[in-house]
Amino acid sequence: MATNRTFTMLKPDAIENGYMGKIIDMIIGAGFDIKALKYTKLSVEQAKEFYAVHAERPFYGELVEYMSSGPIVAAILEKDNAVEDFRKLIGATDPAEAAEGTIRKAFAENKGRNAVHGSDSDENAEIEGKFHFAANEVF
Ligand code: DAT
Ligand code: MG
């Protein structure tokens, strides 16, 4: 069953580079409603758990270290066709391959420091949202 919510994180590079406001503005401008929002930091353990699906990939250690290296913004977003439309808005994993007008094209540094996370399925959007937010933090 398709839902209308997705989950995002503004990654440490985006925060470090001062793009928090610009990225949130792009997200709202693209028609997403913010249902939950948090400025926080992942512990190494939390980053390991969040990215457990990538545990066997060669970049896993680097990814965990990076994602726990500085503050992030976590958010639950709502829009019709949220997961697919948000993946379109963020663009390809590697900013060198991301389309014009996408968040990663505008703000990402490289394939690892790529500014934003976007859920890849309705199921993962729900799991990832619950990972970061209690029920009384979602509006
Ligand atoms: P996406 O974030 O576009 O869904 P993914 O799920 O394949 O991409 O990978 C998760 C994150 O892992 C990605 O945003 C950045 C990092 N990553 C992926 N491939 C990488 C690589 N080849 N080298 C370094 N980091 C990588
Ligand atoms: Mg992914």
PDB file of C-alpha atoms and ligand atoms in Angstrom:
ATOM      1  CA  MET A   1       0.000   0.000   0.000  1.00  0.00           C
ATOM      2  CA  ALA A   2       1.475   3.356  -1.029  1.00  0.00           C
ATOM      3  CA  THR A   3       1.653   5.983   1.659  1.00  0.00           C
ATOM      4  CA  ASN A   4       2.178   9.728   1.306  1.00  0.00           C
ATOM      5  CA  ARG A   5       5.134  10.107   3.651  1.00  0.00           C
ATOM      6  CA  THR A   6       8.884   9.903   3.341  1.00  0.00           C
ATOM      7  CA  PHE A   7      11.838  10.437   5.647  1.00  0.00           C
ATOM      8  CA  THR A   8      14.888  12.638   5.107  1.00  0.00           C
ATOM      9  CA  MET A   9      18.101  13.651   6.824  1.00  0.00           C
ATOM     10  CA  LEU A  10      20.135  16.730   5.990  1.00  0.00           C
ATOM     11  CA  LYS A  11      23.599  15.219   6.343  1.00  0.00           C
ATOM     12  CA  PRO A  12      26.604  16.649   8.225  1.00  0.00           C
ATOM     13  CA  ASP A  13      28.130  18.238   5.083  1.00  0.00           C
ATOM     14  CA  ALA A  14      24.916  20.166   4.361  1.00  0.00           C
ATOM     15  CA  ILE A  15      24.802  21.530   7.911  1.00  0.00           C
ATOM     16  CA  GLU A  16      28.544  22.270   7.973  1.00  0.00           C
ATOM     17  CA  ASN A  17      28.300  24.131   4.659  1.00  0.00           C
ATOM     18  CA  GLY A  18      25.433  26.323   5.888  1.00  0.00           C
ATOM     19  CA  TYR A  19      22.730  24.888   3.604  1.00  0.00           C
ATOM     20  CA  MET A  20      20.174  23.913   6.282  1.00  0.00           C
ATOM     21  CA  GLY A  21      17.764  26.746   5.511  1.00  0.00           C
ATOM     22  CA  LYS A  22      18.178  26.607   1.726  1.00  0.00           C
ATOM     23  CA  ILE A  23      17.502  22.860   1.599  1.00  0.00           C
ATOM     24  CA  ILE A  24      14.466  23.070   3.885  1.00  0.00           C
ATOM     25  CA  ASP A  25      13.173  25.904   1.697  1.00  0.00           C
ATOM     26  CA  MET A  26      13.617  23.774  -1.456  1.00  0.00           C
ATOM     27  CA  ILE A  27      11.758  20.888   0.206  1.00  0.00           C
ATOM     28  CA  ILE A  28       8.815  23.097   1.224  1.00  0.00           C
ATOM     29  CA  GLY A  29       8.878  24.852  -2.161  1.00  0.00           C
ATOM     30  CA  ALA A  30       8.541  21.458  -3.873  1.00  0.00           C
ATOM     31  CA  GLY A  31       5.256  20.899  -2.036  1.00  0.00           C
ATOM     32  CA  PHE A  32       6.286  18.740   0.919  1.00  0.00           C
ATOM     33  CA  ASP A  33       4.688  19.379   4.317  1.00  0.00           C
ATOM     34  CA  ILE A  34       6.929  18.921   7.343  1.00  0.00           C
ATOM     35  CA  LYS A  35       5.270  16.474   9.749  1.00  0.00           C
ATOM     36  CA  ALA A  36       8.254  16.121  12.119  1.00  0.00           C
ATOM     37  CA  LEU A  37      11.601  17.926  12.392  1.00  0.00           C
ATOM     38  CA  LYS A  38      14.645  17.493  14.625  1.00  0.00           C
ATOM     39  CA  TYR A  39      18.179  18.939  14.815  1.00  0.00           C
ATOM     40  CA  THR A  40      20.218  16.117  16.302  1.00  0.00           C
ATOM     41  CA  LYS A  41      23.355  13.995  15.992  1.00  0.00           C
ATOM     42  CA  LEU A  42      23.674  10.268  15.397  1.00  0.00           C
ATOM     43  CA  SER A  43      25.887   8.227  17.687  1.00  0.00           C
ATOM     44  CA  VAL A  44      28.159   5.681  15.993  1.00  0.00           C
ATOM     45  CA  GLU A  45      25.752   2.951  17.167  1.00  0.00           C
ATOM     46  CA  GLN A  46      22.728   4.773  15.724  1.00  0.00           C
ATOM     47  CA  ALA A  47      24.491   5.345  12.387  1.00  0.00           C
ATOM     48  CA  LYS A  48      25.438   1.639  12.242  1.00  0.00           C
ATOM     49  CA  GLU A  49      21.835   0.639  12.885  1.00  0.00           C
ATOM     50  CA  PHE A  50      20.319   3.162  10.477  1.00  0.00           C
ATOM     51  CA  TYR A  51      22.607   1.993   7.633  1.00  0.00           C
ATOM     52  CA  ALA A  52      22.661  -1.713   8.607  1.00  0.00           C
ATOM     53  CA  VAL A  53      21.338  -2.587   5.124  1.00  0.00           C
ATOM     54  CA  HIS A  54      24.703  -1.409   3.730  1.00  0.00           C
ATOM     55  CA  ALA A  55      26.819  -3.368   6.277  1.00  0.00           C
ATOM     56  CA  GLU A  56      28.441  -5.527   3.580  1.00  0.00           C
ATOM     57  CA  ARG A  57      29.277  -2.622   1.252  1.00  0.00           C
ATOM     58  CA  PRO A  58      32.928  -1.494   1.146  1.00  0.00           C
ATOM     59  CA  PHE A  59      32.015   2.078   2.140  1.00  0.00           C
ATOM     60  CA  TYR A  60      30.008   1.105   5.267  1.00  0.00           C
ATOM     61  CA  GLY A  61      32.702   2.063   7.805  1.00  0.00           C
ATOM     62  CA  GLU A  62      33.291   5.401   6.108  1.00  0.00           C
ATOM     63  CA  LEU A  63      29.536   6.032   5.898  1.00  0.00           C
ATOM     64  CA  VAL A  64      28.970   5.308   9.608  1.00  0.00           C
ATOM     65  CA  GLU A  65      31.909   7.481  10.641  1.00  0.00           C
ATOM     66  CA  TYR A  66      30.758  10.316   8.417  1.00  0.00           C
ATOM     67  CA  MET A  67      27.074  10.222   9.411  1.00  0.00           C
ATOM     68  CA  SER A  68      27.994  10.353  13.107  1.00  0.00           C
ATOM     69  CA  SER A  69      30.596  13.108  12.617  1.00  0.00           C
ATOM     70  CA  GLY A  70      28.345  16.123  13.093  1.00  0.00           C
ATOM     71  CA  PRO A  71      24.785  17.328  13.538  1.00  0.00           C
ATOM     72  CA  ILE A  72      22.025  16.429  11.092  1.00  0.00           C
ATOM     73  CA  VAL A  73      18.424  17.487  10.559  1.00  0.00           C
ATOM     74  CA  ALA A  74      15.917  14.612  10.489  1.00  0.00           C
ATOM     75  CA  ALA A  75      12.411  15.101   9.103  1.00  0.00           C
ATOM     76  CA  ILE A  76       9.236  13.298   8.112  1.00  0.00           C
ATOM     77  CA  LEU A  77       7.706  14.788   4.954  1.00  0.00           C
ATOM     78  CA  GLU A  78       4.232  14.474   3.469  1.00  0.00           C
ATOM     79  CA  LYS A  79       3.099  14.834  -0.137  1.00  0.00           C
ATOM     80  CA  ASP A  80       1.246  12.706  -2.663  1.00  0.00           C
ATOM     81  CA  ASN A  81       3.717  10.127  -4.013  1.00  0.00           C
ATOM     82  CA  ALA A  82       6.213  11.309  -1.372  1.00  0.00           C
ATOM     83  CA  VAL A  83       8.926   8.641  -1.657  1.00  0.00           C
ATOM     84  CA  GLU A  84       9.275   8.797  -5.436  1.00  0.00           C
ATOM     85  CA  ASP A  85       8.872  12.574  -5.712  1.00  0.00           C
ATOM     86  CA  PHE A  86      11.449  13.174  -2.985  1.00  0.00           C
ATOM     87  CA  ARG A  87      13.976  10.847  -4.651  1.00  0.00           C
ATOM     88  CA  LYS A  88      13.478  12.941  -7.806  1.00  0.00           C
ATOM     89  CA  LEU A  89      14.000  16.164  -5.846  1.00  0.00           C
ATOM     90  CA  ILE A  90      17.252  14.962  -4.257  1.00  0.00           C
ATOM     91  CA  GLY A  91      18.767  13.512  -7.456  1.00  0.00           C
ATOM     92  CA  ALA A  92      21.342  10.774  -8.035  1.00  0.00           C
ATOM     93  CA  THR A  93      23.546   9.489  -5.177  1.00  0.00           C
ATOM     94  CA  ASP A  94      26.621  10.934  -6.913  1.00  0.00           C
ATOM     95  CA  PRO A  95      26.129  14.701  -7.394  1.00  0.00           C
ATOM     96  CA  ALA A  96      28.210  14.494 -10.580  1.00  0.00           C
ATOM     97  CA  GLU A  97      25.319  12.462 -12.019  1.00  0.00           C
ATOM     98  CA  ALA A  98      22.489  14.445 -10.390  1.00  0.00           C
ATOM     99  CA  ALA A  99      20.112  16.393 -12.649  1.00  0.00           C
ATOM    100  CA  GLU A 100      19.940  20.194 -12.712  1.00  0.00           C
ATOM    101  CA  GLY A 101      17.471  21.521 -10.155  1.00  0.00           C
ATOM    102  CA  THR A 102      18.038  18.706  -7.671  1.00  0.00           C
ATOM    103  CA  ILE A 103      19.217  19.200  -4.076  1.00  0.00           C
ATOM    104  CA  ARG A 104      22.318  17.058  -4.574  1.00  0.00           C
ATOM    105  CA  LYS A 105      23.272  18.909  -7.772  1.00  0.00           C
ATOM    106  CA  ALA A 106      23.044  22.219  -5.895  1.00  0.00           C
ATOM    107  CA  PHE A 107      24.480  21.303  -2.496  1.00  0.00           C
ATOM    108  CA  ALA A 108      26.285  17.926  -2.402  1.00  0.00           C
ATOM    109  CA  GLU A 109      30.092  17.648  -2.375  1.00  0.00           C
ATOM    110  CA  ASN A 110      30.568  14.066  -3.602  1.00  0.00           C
ATOM    111  CA  LYS A 111      29.093  10.556  -3.497  1.00  0.00           C
ATOM    112  CA  GLY A 112      29.724  10.170   0.246  1.00  0.00           C
ATOM    113  CA  ARG A 113      29.085  13.753   1.380  1.00  0.00           C
ATOM    114  CA  ASN A 114      25.909  14.062  -0.639  1.00  0.00           C
ATOM    115  CA  ALA A 115      23.844  16.511   1.439  1.00  0.00           C
ATOM    116  CA  VAL A 116      20.615  14.549   1.939  1.00  0.00           C
ATOM    117  CA  HIS A 117      19.100  11.152   2.592  1.00  0.00           C
ATOM    118  CA  GLY A 118      15.772  10.106   1.109  1.00  0.00           C
ATOM    119  CA  SER A 119      13.908   6.877   1.872  1.00  0.00           C
ATOM    120  CA  ASP A 120      13.822   4.395  -0.995  1.00  0.00           C
ATOM    121  CA  SER A 121      10.412   2.805  -0.249  1.00  0.00           C
ATOM    122  CA  ASP A 122       7.233   3.373   1.732  1.00  0.00           C
ATOM    123  CA  GLU A 123       8.243   0.567   4.071  1.00  0.00           C
ATOM    124  CA  ASN A 124      11.651   2.082   4.774  1.00  0.00           C
ATOM    125  CA  ALA A 125      10.148   5.568   5.136  1.00  0.00           C
ATOM    126  CA  GLU A 126       8.024   4.263   8.002  1.00  0.00           C
ATOM    127  CA  ILE A 127      10.901   2.371   9.642  1.00  0.00           C
ATOM    128  CA  GLU A 128      13.262   5.356   9.326  1.00  0.00           C
ATOM    129  CA  GLY A 129      10.678   7.846  10.611  1.00  0.00           C
ATOM    130  CA  LYS A 130      10.052   5.689  13.667  1.00  0.00           C
ATOM    131  CA  PHE A 131      13.802   5.348  14.203  1.00  0.00           C
ATOM    132  CA  HIS A 132      14.038   9.109  14.793  1.00  0.00           C
ATOM    133  CA  PHE A 133      10.634  10.229  16.084  1.00  0.00           C
ATOM    134  CA  ALA A 134       8.264   9.245  18.858  1.00  0.00           C
ATOM    135  CA  ALA A 135       4.540   9.346  18.025  1.00  0.00           C
ATOM    136  CA  ASN A 136       4.066  12.619  19.933  1.00  0.00           C
ATOM    137  CA  GLU A 137       6.765  14.315  17.818  1.00  0.00           C
ATOM    138  CA  VAL A 138       4.880  13.769  14.535  1.00  0.00           C
ATOM    139  CA  PHE A 139       2.197  16.335  13.611  1.00  0.00           C
TER     140      PHE A 139
HETATM  141  P1  DAT B   1      21.136   6.899  -1.707  1.00  0.00           P
HETATM  142  O1  DAT B   1      21.518   7.773  -0.532  1.00  0.00           O
HETATM  143  O2  DAT B   1      21.080   7.688  -2.988  1.00  0.00           O
HETATM  144  O3  DAT B   1      19.887   6.110  -1.453  1.00  0.00           O
HETATM  145  P2  DAT B   1      22.580   4.405  -1.294  1.00  0.00           P
HETATM  146  O4  DAT B   1      21.397   3.957  -0.510  1.00  0.00           O
HETATM  147  O5  DAT B   1      23.071   3.527  -2.401  1.00  0.00           O
HETATM  148  O6  DAT B   1      22.328   5.862  -1.930  1.00  0.00           O
HETATM  149  O7  DAT B   1      23.815   4.648  -0.304  1.00  0.00           O
HETATM  150  C1  DAT B   1      23.593   5.242   0.956  1.00  0.00           C
HETATM  151  C2  DAT B   1      24.660   6.261   1.209  1.00  0.00           C
HETATM  152  O8  DAT B   1      25.934   5.631   1.266  1.00  0.00           O
HETATM  153  C3  DAT B   1      24.818   7.324   0.106  1.00  0.00           C
HETATM  154  O9  DAT B   1      23.910   8.375   0.238  1.00  0.00           O
HETATM  155  C4  DAT B   1      26.232   7.771   0.317  1.00  0.00           C
HETATM  156  C5  DAT B   1      26.934   6.493   0.717  1.00  0.00           C
HETATM  157  N1  DAT B   1      27.534   5.854  -0.461  1.00  0.00           N
HETATM  158  C6  DAT B   1      26.906   5.146  -1.418  1.00  0.00           C
HETATM  159  N2  DAT B   1      27.752   4.692  -2.345  1.00  0.00           N
HETATM  160  C7  DAT B   1      28.975   5.142  -1.966  1.00  0.00           C
HETATM  161  C8  DAT B   1      30.286   5.004  -2.501  1.00  0.00           C
HETATM  162  N3  DAT B   1      30.513   4.319  -3.627  1.00  0.00           N
HETATM  163  N4  DAT B   1      31.302   5.605  -1.826  1.00  0.00           N
HETATM  164  C9  DAT B   1      31.086   6.284  -0.675  1.00  0.00           C
HETATM  165  N5  DAT B   1      29.870   6.444  -0.118  1.00  0.00           N
HETATM  166  C10 DAT B   1      28.841   5.880  -0.747  1.00  0.00           C
HETATM  167 MG    MG B   2      19.457   4.600  -0.111  1.00  0.00          MG
END
